[in-house]
CSV table of C-alpha atoms in Angstrom, one decimal:
chain,number,residue,atom,x,y,z
A,290,MET,CA,0.0,0.0,0.0
A,291,ASP,CA,1.2,3.5,-0.8
A,292,GLU,CA,-0.7,5.1,2.1
A,293,ASP,CA,-0.2,4.6,5.8
A,294,PHE,CA,-2.5,2.2,7.4
A,295,SER,CA,-3.1,0.8,10.9
A,296,PHE,CA,-4.6,-2.5,11.9
A,297,ILE,CA,-8.0,-2.7,13.6
A,298,GLN,CA,-7.5,-3.9,17.2
A,299,PRO,CA,-8.2,-7.7,17.6
A,300,LEU,CA,-10.6,-6.9,20.5
A,301,ASP,CA,-12.7,-4.7,18.2
A,302,LEU,CA,-12.9,-7.5,15.6
A,303,ILE,CA,-14.5,-9.9,18.1
A,304,THR,CA,-16.6,-7.5,20.0
A,305,LYS,CA,-18.0,-5.1,17.4
A,306,ASP,CA,-20.4,-5.8,14.6
A,307,PRO,CA,-19.4,-5.1,10.9
A,308,TYR,CA,-21.2,-1.8,10.9
A,309,GLU,CA,-19.2,-0.5,13.9
A,310,LEU,CA,-16.0,-1.7,12.4
A,311,HIS,CA,-17.0,0.0,9.1
A,312,SER,CA,-17.4,3.3,10.9
A,313,ILE,CA,-14.1,2.9,12.8
A,314,VAL,CA,-12.3,2.4,9.4
A,315,LYS,CA,-14.2,5.4,8.0
A,316,ALA,CA,-13.2,7.6,10.9
A,317,LYS,CA,-9.6,6.5,10.5
A,318,LYS,CA,-9.6,7.3,6.8
A,319,GLU,CA,-11.3,10.7,7.4
A,320,ASN,CA,-8.6,11.5,10.0
A,321,GLN,CA,-5.9,10.5,7.6
A,322,ARG,CA,-7.4,12.6,4.8
A,323,GLN,CA,-7.7,15.6,7.2
A,324,ASN,CA,-4.1,15.3,8.3
A,325,LYS,CA,-3.0,15.0,4.7
A,326,HIS,CA,-5.1,18.0,3.8
A,327,GLU,CA,-3.6,20.1,6.6
A,328,SER,CA,0.0,19.1,5.8
A,329,ASN,CA,-0.7,19.9,2.1
A,330,LYS,CA,-2.1,23.3,3.2
A,331,ILE,CA,1.1,24.0,5.3
A,332,THR,CA,3.3,23.0,2.4
A,333,ASN,CA,1.3,25.3,0.1
A,334,ASP,CA,1.5,28.2,2.5
A,335,LEU,CA,5.3,27.8,2.8
A,336,ILE,CA,5.6,27.7,-1.0
A,337,GLN,CA,3.5,30.9,-1.3
A,338,ASP,CA,5.5,32.6,1.5
A,339,ASN,CA,8.8,31.7,-0.3
A,340,ALA,CA,7.4,33.0,-3.6
A,341,ARG,CA,6.3,36.3,-2.0
A,342,GLU,CA,9.8,36.8,-0.5
A,343,HIS,CA,11.4,35.9,-3.8
A,344,VAL,CA,9.2,38.5,-5.6
A,345,GLN,CA,10.0,41.1,-3.0
A,346,GLU,CA,13.7,40.5,-3.4
A,347,LEU,CA,13.4,40.9,-7.1
A,348,GLU,CA,11.6,44.2,-6.7
A,349,LYS,CA,14.3,45.5,-4.4
A,350,GLU,CA,17.0,44.5,-6.9
A,351,LYS,CA,15.1,46.1,-9.7
A,352,LYS,CA,15.0,49.4,-7.9
A,353,GLU,CA,18.7,49.3,-7.1
A,354,ARG,CA,19.6,48.5,-10.7
A,355,GLU,CA,17.4,51.1,-12.2
A,356,ASN,CA,20.1,53.6,-11.3
A,357,GLU,CA,22.6,51.7,-13.3
A,358,GLN,CA,23.6,52.4,-16.9
A,359,GLY,CA,21.1,51.7,-19.8
A,360,VAL,CA,23.0,48.8,-21.2
A,361,GLU,CA,23.2,47.1,-17.9
A,362,LYS,CA,19.5,47.8,-17.5
A,363,MET,CA,18.7,46.1,-20.8
A,364,LYS,CA,20.8,43.1,-19.8
A,365,LEU,CA,19.1,42.8,-16.5
A,366,ASP,CA,15.6,43.1,-18.2
A,367,LYS,CA,16.6,40.3,-20.4
A,368,GLU,CA,17.7,38.1,-17.5
A,369,ARG,CA,14.5,38.8,-15.6
A,370,GLU,CA,12.4,38.0,-18.7
A,371,GLN,CA,14.2,34.7,-18.8
A,372,GLU,CA,13.7,34.1,-15.1
A,373,LYS,CA,10.0,34.8,-15.5
A,374,CYS,CA,9.7,32.3,-18.3
A,375,GLU,CA,11.5,29.7,-16.2
A,376,GLN,CA,9.1,30.4,-13.3
A,377,LYS,CA,6.1,30.0,-15.6
A,378,GLU,CA,7.5,26.8,-16.8
A,379,LEU,CA,8.0,25.6,-13.2
A,380,GLN,CA,4.5,26.6,-12.3
A,381,HIS,CA,3.1,24.8,-15.3
A,382,GLN,CA,5.0,21.7,-14.3
A,383,ASP,CA,3.7,21.9,-10.8
A,384,GLN,CA,0.2,22.3,-12.1
A,385,ASN,CA,0.5,19.2,-14.3
A,386,HIS,CA,2.0,17.3,-11.5
A,387,ALA,CA,-0.9,18.2,-9.2
A,388,GLU,CA,-3.4,17.3,-11.9
A,389,ASN,CA,-1.7,14.0,-12.5
A,390,HIS,CA,-1.6,13.3,-8.8
A,391,GLU,CA,-5.3,14.1,-8.6
A,392,ASP,CA,-6.1,11.7,-11.5
A,393,LYS,CA,-3.9,9.0,-9.9
A,394,THR,CA,-5.7,9.5,-6.5
A,395,THR,CA,-9.1,9.2,-8.2
A,396,VAL,CA,-8.0,6.0,-10.0
A,397,GLU,CA,-6.5,4.6,-6.8
A,398,ASN,CA,-9.8,5.4,-5.0
A,399,LEU,CA,-11.8,3.6,-7.6
A,400,GLU,CA,-9.4,0.7,-7.5
A,401,SER,CA,-9.6,0.4,-3.7
A,402,LYS,CA,-13.4,0.5,-4.0
A,403,ALA,CA,-13.2,-2.3,-6.4
A,404,ARG,CA,-10.9,-4.2,-4.1
A,405,GLY,CA,-13.4,-3.8,-1.3
A,406,GLY,CA,-15.9,-6.0,-3.2
A,407,PRO,CA,-15.8,-6.8,-6.9
A,408,GLU,CA,-18.7,-5.7,-8.9
A,409,PRO,CA,-20.8,-8.7,-10.1
A,410,MET,CA,-19.6,-9.8,-13.5
A,411,GLU,CA,-22.6,-11.5,-15.0
A,412,ILE,CA,-25.7,-10.4,-13.2
A,413,SER,CA,-26.4,-6.7,-12.8
A,414,GLN,CA,-29.0,-5.6,-10.2
A,415,SER,CA,-31.4,-4.6,-13.0
A,416,SER,CA,-31.5,-8.2,-14.3
A,417,ILE,CA,-32.8,-9.3,-10.9
A,418,SER,CA,-36.2,-8.3,-12.2
A,419,LEU,CA,-39.1,-7.3,-10.0
A,420,HIS,CA,-41.0,-10.5,-10.5
A,421,ASN,CA,-38.2,-12.3,-8.6
A,422,GLU,CA,-38.8,-10.2,-5.5
A,423,ILE,CA,-40.5,-12.0,-2.7
A,424,PRO,CA,-43.6,-9.9,-1.9
A,425,SER,CA,-44.0,-8.6,1.7
A,426,SER,CA,-47.1,-10.6,2.1
A,427,ASP,CA,-44.9,-13.7,1.9
A,428,VAL,CA,-42.6,-12.5,4.6
A,429,LYS,CA,-43.0,-12.9,8.4
A,430,ILE,CA,-40.7,-10.6,10.5
A,431,LEU,CA,-39.8,-12.0,13.9
A,432,GLU,CA,-38.9,-9.2,16.4
A,433,GLY,CA,-37.6,-9.5,19.9
A,434,HIS,CA,-33.8,-9.9,19.8
A,435,THR,CA,-32.0,-6.7,21.0
A,436,SER,CA,-28.7,-7.4,19.2
A,437,GLU,CA,-27.5,-8.9,15.9
A,438,VAL,CA,-28.8,-12.5,15.3
A,439,PHE,CA,-25.8,-14.8,14.4
A,440,ALA,CA,-27.5,-18.2,14.0
A,441,CYS,CA,-30.8,-19.7,13.0
A,442,ALA,CA,-31.9,-23.4,12.5
A,443,TRP,CA,-35.2,-25.1,11.8
A,444,ASN,CA,-36.2,-28.0,13.9
A,445,PRO,CA,-35.9,-31.2,11.8
A,446,SER,CA,-39.5,-32.1,12.7
A,447,GLY,CA,-41.0,-28.9,11.3
A,448,SER,CA,-42.6,-25.8,12.8
A,449,LEU,CA,-40.0,-24.6,15.4
A,450,LEU,CA,-37.2,-22.2,14.4
A,451,ALA,CA,-34.3,-21.5,16.8
A,452,SER,CA,-32.3,-18.3,16.7
A,453,GLY,CA,-29.2,-17.2,18.6
A,454,SER,CA,-28.1,-13.6,19.2
A,455,GLY,CA,-25.5,-11.2,20.6
A,456,ASP,CA,-28.2,-10.2,23.2
A,457,SER,CA,-27.2,-13.3,25.3
A,458,THR,CA,-30.4,-15.2,24.4
A,459,ALA,CA,-31.6,-17.9,22.0
A,460,ARG,CA,-35.2,-18.0,21.0
A,461,ILE,CA,-37.5,-20.8,19.9
A,462,TRP,CA,-40.2,-19.5,17.6
A,463,LYS,CA,-43.4,-21.5,16.8
A,464,ILE,CA,-44.1,-20.8,13.1
A,465,PRO,CA,-47.6,-21.9,12.0
A,466,ASP,CA,-47.7,-24.2,9.0
A,467,GLY,CA,-49.1,-22.8,5.7
A,468,PRO,CA,-48.2,-19.6,3.9
A,469,CYS,CA,-47.2,-16.4,5.8
A,470,ASN,CA,-50.0,-14.4,4.2
A,471,SER,CA,-52.8,-16.5,5.8
A,472,CYS,CA,-54.9,-14.9,8.6
A,473,MET,CA,-52.0,-15.5,11.0
A,474,HIS,CA,-49.9,-12.8,9.3
A,475,ASP,CA,-50.2,-10.0,11.8
A,476,GLU,CA,-50.6,-12.1,14.9
A,477,PRO,CA,-47.5,-12.3,17.2
A,478,VAL,CA,-45.6,-15.5,17.0
A,479,ASN,CA,-45.4,-17.8,20.0
A,480,VAL,CA,-41.8,-17.6,21.3
A,481,VAL,CA,-39.8,-19.0,24.2
A,482,VAL,CA,-36.7,-17.0,25.3
A,483,LEU,CA,-33.6,-19.0,26.4
A,484,ARG,CA,-31.6,-16.7,28.7
A,485,HIS,CA,-27.8,-17.3,28.9
A,486,PHE,CA,-27.3,-15.0,31.8
A,487,LYS,CA,-28.6,-14.4,35.3
A,488,GLY,CA,-29.8,-10.9,36.1
A,489,ARG,CA,-30.8,-8.1,33.8
A,490,THR,CA,-27.7,-7.1,31.8
A,491,ASN,CA,-26.8,-8.3,28.4
A,492,GLU,CA,-23.2,-9.5,29.0
A,493,LYS,CA,-21.1,-9.5,25.8
A,494,SER,CA,-19.5,-12.7,27.1
A,495,LYS,CA,-22.8,-14.6,26.8
A,496,ASP,CA,-23.3,-14.0,23.1
A,497,VAL,CA,-24.9,-17.1,21.5
A,498,THR,CA,-22.5,-17.9,18.7
A,499,THR,CA,-23.8,-21.2,17.4
A,500,LEU,CA,-26.7,-23.7,17.8
A,501,ASP,CA,-27.8,-27.1,16.5
A,502,TRP,CA,-30.9,-29.3,16.9
A,503,ASN,CA,-30.5,-33.1,17.5
A,504,ALA,CA,-31.7,-35.4,14.7
A,505,ASP,CA,-35.2,-36.0,16.2
A,506,GLY,CA,-35.7,-32.4,17.1
A,507,THR,CA,-36.2,-33.0,20.8
A,508,LEU,CA,-33.1,-31.1,22.1
A,509,LEU,CA,-31.4,-27.8,21.1
A,510,ALA,CA,-27.7,-27.2,21.9
A,511,THR,CA,-26.4,-23.7,22.1
A,512,GLY,CA,-22.7,-22.5,22.2
A,513,SER,CA,-21.8,-19.3,23.8
A,514,TYR,CA,-19.0,-16.7,24.0
A,515,ASP,CA,-18.6,-17.6,27.7
A,516,GLY,CA,-17.2,-21.1,26.7
A,517,GLN,CA,-20.3,-23.0,27.9
A,518,ALA,CA,-22.5,-25.3,25.9
A,519,ARG,CA,-26.1,-25.6,27.0
A,520,ILE,CA,-28.8,-28.2,26.2
A,521,TRP,CA,-32.4,-27.2,26.1
A,522,THR,CA,-35.7,-29.1,25.6
A,523,LYS,CA,-37.8,-27.9,22.6
A,524,ASP,CA,-40.0,-26.2,25.2
A,525,GLY,CA,-37.1,-24.0,26.3
A,526,GLU,CA,-36.2,-25.7,29.5
A,527,LEU,CA,-32.5,-25.8,30.4
A,528,LYS,CA,-31.5,-29.5,30.6
A,529,SER,CA,-27.8,-29.2,31.2
A,530,THR,CA,-24.8,-26.8,31.2
A,531,LEU,CA,-21.6,-28.3,29.7
A,532,ASN,CA,-18.6,-26.5,31.3
A,533,LYS,CA,-15.1,-27.3,30.4
A,534,HIS,CA,-13.9,-25.1,27.6
A,535,LYS,CA,-11.7,-22.1,28.5
A,536,GLY,CA,-12.7,-19.9,25.6
A,537,PRO,CA,-15.6,-19.0,23.3
A,538,ILE,CA,-17.4,-21.9,21.5
A,539,PHE,CA,-17.5,-21.3,17.7
A,540,SER,CA,-19.0,-24.6,16.5
A,541,LEU,CA,-21.3,-27.2,17.9
A,542,LYS,CA,-22.7,-30.4,16.3
A,543,TRP,CA,-24.9,-33.4,17.4
A,544,ASN,CA,-23.9,-36.8,16.0
A,545,LYS,CA,-26.7,-38.6,14.0
A,546,LYS,CA,-27.4,-41.0,16.9
A,547,GLY,CA,-27.9,-38.1,19.3
A,548,ASP,CA,-25.9,-39.6,22.1
A,549,TYR,CA,-22.8,-37.3,21.6
A,550,LEU,CA,-22.4,-33.5,21.2
A,551,LEU,CA,-19.2,-32.1,19.7
A,552,SER,CA,-17.9,-28.6,20.4
A,553,GLY,CA,-15.0,-26.6,19.1
A,554,SER,CA,-13.5,-23.6,20.9
A,555,VAL,CA,-11.0,-20.7,20.8
A,556,ASP,CA,-9.1,-22.7,23.5
A,557,LYS,CA,-7.8,-24.8,20.6
A,558,THR,CA,-9.6,-28.0,21.7
A,559,ALA,CA,-12.6,-30.0,20.7
A,560,ILE,CA,-14.7,-31.9,23.3
A,561,VAL,CA,-17.1,-34.8,22.8
A,562,TRP,CA,-19.9,-34.7,25.5
A,563,ASP,CA,-21.9,-37.7,26.6
A,564,ILE,CA,-25.5,-36.6,26.7
A,565,LYS,CA,-26.7,-39.3,29.0
A,566,THR,CA,-24.4,-38.3,31.8
A,567,GLY,CA,-24.1,-34.6,30.9
A,568,GLU,CA,-20.3,-34.9,31.3
A,569,TRP,CA,-17.4,-34.6,28.9
A,570,LYS,CA,-16.3,-37.9,27.4
A,571,GLN,CA,-13.1,-36.9,25.7
A,572,GLN,CA,-11.1,-33.7,25.0
A,573,PHE,CA,-9.0,-33.5,21.8
A,574,GLU,CA,-6.0,-31.2,22.0
A,575,PHE,CA,-4.3,-31.4,18.6
A,576,HIS,CA,-4.6,-27.9,17.2
A,577,SER,CA,-2.1,-25.2,18.1
A,578,ALA,CA,-4.6,-22.3,17.6
A,579,PRO,CA,-8.4,-21.7,17.9
A,580,THR,CA,-10.7,-24.5,16.6
A,581,LEU,CA,-13.1,-22.8,14.1
A,582,ASP,CA,-15.3,-25.7,12.9
A,583,VAL,CA,-16.2,-29.3,13.7
A,584,ASP,CA,-18.3,-31.9,11.7
A,585,TRP,CA,-19.3,-35.5,12.4
A,586,ARG,CA,-18.4,-38.1,9.8
A,587,ASN,CA,-20.6,-40.8,11.5
A,588,SER,CA,-21.6,-41.3,15.1
A,589,VAL,CA,-18.1,-41.9,16.4
A,590,SER,CA,-15.6,-40.1,14.1
A,591,PHE,CA,-15.4,-36.4,13.1
A,592,ALA,CA,-13.1,-33.7,11.7
A,593,THR,CA,-11.9,-30.4,13.2
A,594,CYS,CA,-10.2,-27.4,11.6
A,595,SER,CA,-8.4,-24.4,12.9
A,596,THR,CA,-6.6,-21.1,12.4
A,597,ASP,CA,-3.4,-23.1,12.5
A,598,ASN,CA,-4.2,-24.2,8.8
A,599,MET,CA,-4.6,-27.8,9.8
A,600,ILE,CA,-7.4,-30.4,9.6
A,601,TYR,CA,-7.6,-33.5,11.9
A,602,VAL,CA,-9.9,-36.5,11.6
A,603,CYS,CA,-10.5,-37.9,15.1
A,604,LYS,CA,-12.4,-40.8,16.6
A,605,VAL,CA,-13.9,-41.2,20.1
A,606,GLY,CA,-11.6,-43.4,22.2
A,607,GLU,CA,-8.5,-42.8,20.1
A,608,ASN,CA,-5.8,-40.6,21.5
A,609,ARG,CA,-4.2,-39.5,18.2
A,610,PRO,CA,-5.9,-38.2,15.0
A,611,ILE,CA,-6.7,-41.1,12.6
A,612,LYS,CA,-5.9,-38.7,9.7
A,613,THR,CA,-4.2,-35.4,9.3
A,614,PHE,CA,-4.8,-33.1,6.3
A,615,ALA,CA,-2.2,-30.4,5.7
A,616,GLY,CA,-2.2,-28.2,2.6
A,617,HIS,CA,-4.0,-25.0,3.3
A,618,GLN,CA,-1.9,-21.8,3.4
A,619,GLY,CA,-4.3,-19.9,5.6
A,620,GLU,CA,-6.9,-20.3,8.4
A,621,VAL,CA,-9.4,-23.1,7.7
A,622,ASN,CA,-12.8,-21.6,8.2
A,623,ALA,CA,-15.2,-24.5,7.6
A,624,ILE,CA,-15.2,-28.2,7.0
A,625,LYS,CA,-18.1,-30.5,5.8
A,626,TRP,CA,-18.4,-34.2,5.1
A,627,ASP,CA,-20.5,-35.2,2.1
A,628,PRO,CA,-23.7,-37.2,2.7
A,629,SER,CA,-21.8,-40.5,2.3
A,630,GLY,CA,-19.1,-39.6,4.8
A,631,THR,CA,-16.3,-40.4,2.2
A,632,LEU,CA,-15.3,-36.9,1.1
A,633,LEU,CA,-14.4,-34.0,3.3
A,634,ALA,CA,-14.5,-30.4,1.9
A,635,SER,CA,-12.6,-27.5,3.5
A,636,CYS,CA,-12.4,-23.8,2.8
A,637,SER,CA,-9.8,-21.2,3.9
A,638,ASP,CA,-8.5,-17.7,4.0
A,639,ASP,CA,-6.0,-18.8,1.3
A,640,HIS,CA,-8.9,-18.3,-1.3
A,641,THR,CA,-9.1,-22.1,-2.0
A,642,ALA,CA,-11.6,-24.9,-1.2
A,643,LYS,CA,-10.1,-28.4,-1.1
A,644,ILE,CA,-11.6,-31.9,-1.2
A,645,TRP,CA,-10.0,-34.7,0.8
A,646,SER,CA,-10.6,-38.5,1.1
A,647,LEU,CA,-9.7,-40.8,4.0
A,648,LYS,CA,-8.2,-43.2,1.4
A,649,GLN,CA,-5.2,-40.8,0.7
A,650,ASP,CA,-3.1,-38.1,2.4
A,651,LYS,CA,-3.0,-35.8,-0.5
A,652,LEU,CA,-6.0,-33.7,-1.5
A,653,ILE,CA,-8.3,-34.9,-4.3
A,654,HIS,CA,-9.1,-31.5,-5.7
A,655,ASP,CA,-7.8,-28.0,-5.2
A,656,LEU,CA,-10.6,-25.5,-6.1
A,657,LYS,CA,-8.9,-22.2,-6.9
A,658,GLU,CA,-11.4,-19.8,-8.6
A,659,HIS,CA,-12.2,-17.4,-5.8
A,660,VAL,CA,-10.1,-14.3,-5.4
A,661,LYS,CA,-10.7,-13.7,-1.7
A,662,GLU,CA,-11.2,-15.6,1.6
A,663,ILE,CA,-13.8,-18.4,1.4
A,664,TYR,CA,-16.1,-18.2,4.5
A,665,THR,CA,-18.3,-21.3,4.2
A,666,ILE,CA,-19.1,-24.4,2.1
A,667,ARG,CA,-22.1,-26.8,1.7
A,668,TRP,CA,-22.6,-30.1,-0.1
A,669,SER,CA,-25.8,-30.7,-2.1
A,670,PRO,CA,-28.1,-33.3,-0.6
A,671,ALA,CA,-27.2,-35.7,-3.4
A,672,GLY,CA,-25.3,-38.9,-4.1
A,673,SER,CA,-25.0,-42.0,-1.9
A,674,GLY,CA,-26.0,-41.5,1.7
A,675,SER,CA,-28.6,-38.8,0.7
A,676,SER,CA,-32.3,-38.7,-0.1
A,677,SER,CA,-31.4,-38.2,-3.8
A,678,PRO,CA,-28.9,-40.9,-4.5
A,679,ASN,CA,-29.2,-40.6,-8.3
A,680,GLN,CA,-28.5,-36.8,-8.4
A,681,GLN,CA,-25.1,-35.4,-9.1
A,682,LEU,CA,-23.2,-34.4,-6.0
A,683,THR,CA,-22.1,-30.7,-6.0
A,684,LEU,CA,-20.3,-28.4,-3.6
A,685,ALA,CA,-21.1,-24.8,-3.1
A,686,SER,CA,-18.6,-22.2,-1.7
A,687,ALA,CA,-19.3,-18.7,-0.5
A,688,SER,CA,-16.6,-16.0,-0.4
A,689,PHE,CA,-15.7,-12.5,0.6
A,690,ASP,CA,-15.2,-11.8,-3.1
A,691,SER,CA,-19.1,-11.5,-3.2
A,692,THR,CA,-19.6,-14.7,-5.3
A,693,VAL,CA,-20.9,-18.1,-4.7
A,694,LYS,CA,-19.5,-21.0,-6.8
A,695,LEU,CA,-21.0,-24.4,-7.6
A,696,TRP,CA,-18.4,-27.1,-8.2
A,697,ASP,CA,-18.5,-30.4,-10.1
A,698,VAL,CA,-16.7,-32.5,-7.5
A,699,GLU,CA,-15.8,-35.3,-9.9
A,700,LEU,CA,-13.9,-33.0,-12.2
A,701,GLY,CA,-12.9,-30.4,-9.7
A,702,LYS,CA,-14.2,-27.7,-12.0
A,703,VAL,CA,-16.6,-24.7,-11.6
A,704,LEU,CA,-20.2,-25.4,-12.9
A,705,TYR,CA,-21.5,-21.9,-12.1
A,706,SER,CA,-20.2,-18.7,-10.7
A,707,LEU,CA,-23.2,-17.0,-9.1
A,708,ASN,CA,-22.5,-13.3,-9.2
A,709,GLY,CA,-25.5,-11.5,-7.7
A,710,HIS,CA,-24.2,-10.1,-4.4
A,711,ARG,CA,-22.1,-6.9,-3.8
A,712,ASP,CA,-20.6,-7.7,-0.5
A,713,PRO,CA,-19.1,-10.8,1.3
A,714,VAL,CA,-21.4,-13.8,1.3
A,715,TYR,CA,-21.7,-15.3,4.8
A,716,SER,CA,-24.2,-18.1,4.4
A,717,ILE,CA,-25.4,-20.6,1.8
A,718,ALA,CA,-28.0,-23.4,2.1
A,719,PHE,CA,-29.3,-26.0,-0.3
A,720,SER,CA,-33.1,-26.7,-0.3
A,721,PRO,CA,-34.0,-30.2,0.9
A,722,ASN,CA,-34.6,-31.4,-2.6
A,723,GLY,CA,-31.2,-29.9,-3.8
A,724,GLU,CA,-32.9,-27.9,-6.6
A,725,TYR,CA,-32.3,-24.5,-5.1
A,726,LEU,CA,-29.5,-22.7,-3.2
A,727,ALA,CA,-30.1,-19.8,-1.0
A,728,SER,CA,-27.3,-17.3,-0.3
A,729,GLY,CA,-27.2,-14.4,2.3
A,730,SER,CA,-24.7,-11.5,2.2
A,731,MET,CA,-23.6,-8.4,4.0
A,732,ASP,CA,-25.3,-6.5,1.1
A,733,LYS,CA,-28.5,-7.2,3.0
A,734,CYS,CA,-29.9,-9.4,0.2
A,735,MET,CA,-30.9,-13.1,0.1
A,736,HIS,CA,-31.0,-14.7,-3.3
A,737,ILE,CA,-32.4,-18.1,-4.1
A,738,TRP,CA,-30.8,-19.7,-7.2
A,739,SER,CA,-31.8,-22.5,-9.5
A,740,VAL,CA,-29.0,-25.0,-9.2
A,741,LYS,CA,-29.7,-26.4,-12.7
A,742,GLU,CA,-29.5,-23.0,-14.4
A,743,GLY,CA,-27.3,-20.9,-12.1
A,744,LYS,CA,-29.9,-18.1,-12.1
A,745,ILE,CA,-31.7,-16.1,-9.4
A,746,VAL,CA,-35.3,-17.2,-9.1
A,747,LYS,CA,-36.3,-15.3,-5.9
A,748,THR,CA,-34.7,-12.4,-4.0
A,749,TYR,CA,-35.4,-10.5,-0.8
A,750,ALA,CA,-33.8,-7.3,0.5
A,751,GLY,CA,-33.7,-6.7,4.2
A,752,ASN,CA,-32.3,-3.9,6.4
A,753,GLY,CA,-29.1,-5.6,7.7
A,754,GLY,CA,-26.3,-7.9,6.8
A,755,ILE,CA,-27.3,-11.6,6.8
A,756,PHE,CA,-25.4,-14.0,9.0
A,757,GLU,CA,-27.2,-17.3,8.4
A,758,ILE,CA,-30.0,-18.8,6.4
A,759,SER,CA,-31.9,-22.1,6.9
A,760,TRP,CA,-34.5,-24.1,5.0
A,761,ASN,CA,-37.3,-25.9,6.8
A,762,LYS,CA,-37.7,-29.7,6.2
A,763,ASP,CA,-40.4,-29.2,3.5
A,764,GLY,CA,-38.4,-26.7,1.5
A,765,ASP,CA,-41.3,-24.2,1.5
A,766,LYS,CA,-39.9,-21.7,4.0
A,767,VAL,CA,-36.5,-20.1,4.4
A,768,ALA,CA,-35.4,-18.3,7.5
A,769,ALA,CA,-32.7,-15.6,7.5
A,770,CYS,CA,-31.1,-13.8,10.5
A,771,PHE,CA,-29.9,-10.3,10.3
A,772,SER,CA,-27.4,-7.8,11.9
A,773,ASN,CA,-30.3,-5.4,12.6
A,774,ASN,CA,-31.7,-7.8,15.3
A,775,ILE,CA,-34.4,-9.5,13.3
A,776,VAL,CA,-35.2,-12.9,11.9
A,777,THR,CA,-37.4,-13.3,8.8
A,778,VAL,CA,-39.3,-16.3,7.6
A,779,LEU,CA,-40.0,-16.2,3.8
A,780,ASP,CA,-42.5,-18.3,1.9
A,781,PHE,CA,-40.9,-20.1,-1.1
A,782,ARG,CA,-43.1,-21.1,-3.9
A,783,MET,CA,-42.1,-21.6,-7.5
C-alpha cells in the first residue's frame, strides 16, 4: 500500500459488529485525509511565502539596478524575462504534477473501492427483475432480539425455528404451517426465550454464537462466548450446562445418533460430550490455535479445523488423530463431510476450497477460482447417503469476493459462478430437494438460485447484513437472521 494504514484492534474485531467496524475504518480514513489536507495546506503556505519573499527581493534588486547604466538595465531586463519564463515553466510543471496526482488518486480510490468488493460480473442488479422479489405478504418478520442475530436453525420435525443472538439469548419461535400471508400474518408469533445470563444485563461474554438441533428435534444445543454449551428441551427448559472449555465456542454439532455432542473452541480444543451423563467424554487437544469448525463423519468419528491451517480427523476413544490433512496456506474456516461420509470439503482464507478423502493423504481437488477468503461451504443433498442418490453431488462455496461458486466434484471444475451479491457472502444453504441454493450476504440481500440454471429465481432485500439462512424440512420456508436484530421467515413457492 502507498498510504499509511493501521490494523483494527483484535478486540474490536471480536466484540463489534461489521457496521461499527466500518465506521471505525471510515473515521480513520477521514482522519488521515484531514491530516494530509492540513500538511498539504502547510506546504502550500510555505511555498507561497517563499514565492512572496522571492518577488520582494526581485523588486528590491530592480529598484537598485534602475540607477545603473542603460546597457546594464537592458541586460538585466533580459535576464529577468528569462527568469519569468522559467518560473512560468515551473508553475506549469507543478500544475501538471498536481493534476496527474489528482487523477492518480481518483484512479486509486476507484481501484480500492473495487478491491473492497468486486462488482458482479454477469448479473447486474437490473437483471434481478421485479417478479423475482418475494412480496412482503410472503414475509414474516420476527422481532424480539435486541442485538444482531448470528445463527438460526429449523427443527428437523418442522414448525419450530431457533435463533441465537448477541443479546445473550436464544429463542425458539413457533411458526404456523401454511403460507405467511394467511390470517395468522399479523398475529404475534409464539416464542420462548432461552436466557444465557442471570440478572438483567446483556453481557457480551454470553453472546450465542452457534446452535444445533439433534436429529429427532427434541433437544437444542447452544454454544456461547462464555465457553459454555447448553442443552435445552424444545419447550425451552435448560436441561444441562456443559462447562469445560476455556474460551468461546465457535462450533457445535450433534452426531446422528444423538448420544454425543461435539464442540470446538477458541481454547484450541474439541470436546465430545456424553448426553446421557451430561459430562465430557473426551477432549481432543491437537490444534495449536483456535478451533473454528467441527463436523461428524458418522456417530463416532469427526473432523476439526483451525486457524493453524490444519485439519484433523478424530475418533472417540482414540488418543491420536486417525488422519491429518495439511495443505491450506491460511486459516481453515469450515469443514463439511459429504452425505456418504467419504469426502471432506474444507475452505480457507487462502482463497481455496479443497476436497479430501480418508483413502489418501493428498487432496483430491484444489478448487482455486475465488479471489478472496472463502467463508463457508455446503454439499448438495445428493449422491450416496442422501435422499437423492441418483442426483449429481455438487459443492457450493461462499466467499468475501461476493460470489458463490458451484463445483463439479468429480472433475474439480466450476459449474457456475453465481454473481449477484455486492458484499461478502456469509451463508449458503441447499433446499432439501437440492434444486435451489439460498445465499445471504452483507449487502442485506438473500438470493435463491436455481442449481440447474445458475440463475436467481427469488430475491429478498432486508435492512441488515445476513449472518445465516436455513430451510425448513419441507423446503417451502426459508429463515434468515440479520445484523439489525431481526429474523425473517420467507414463503418459497415456484
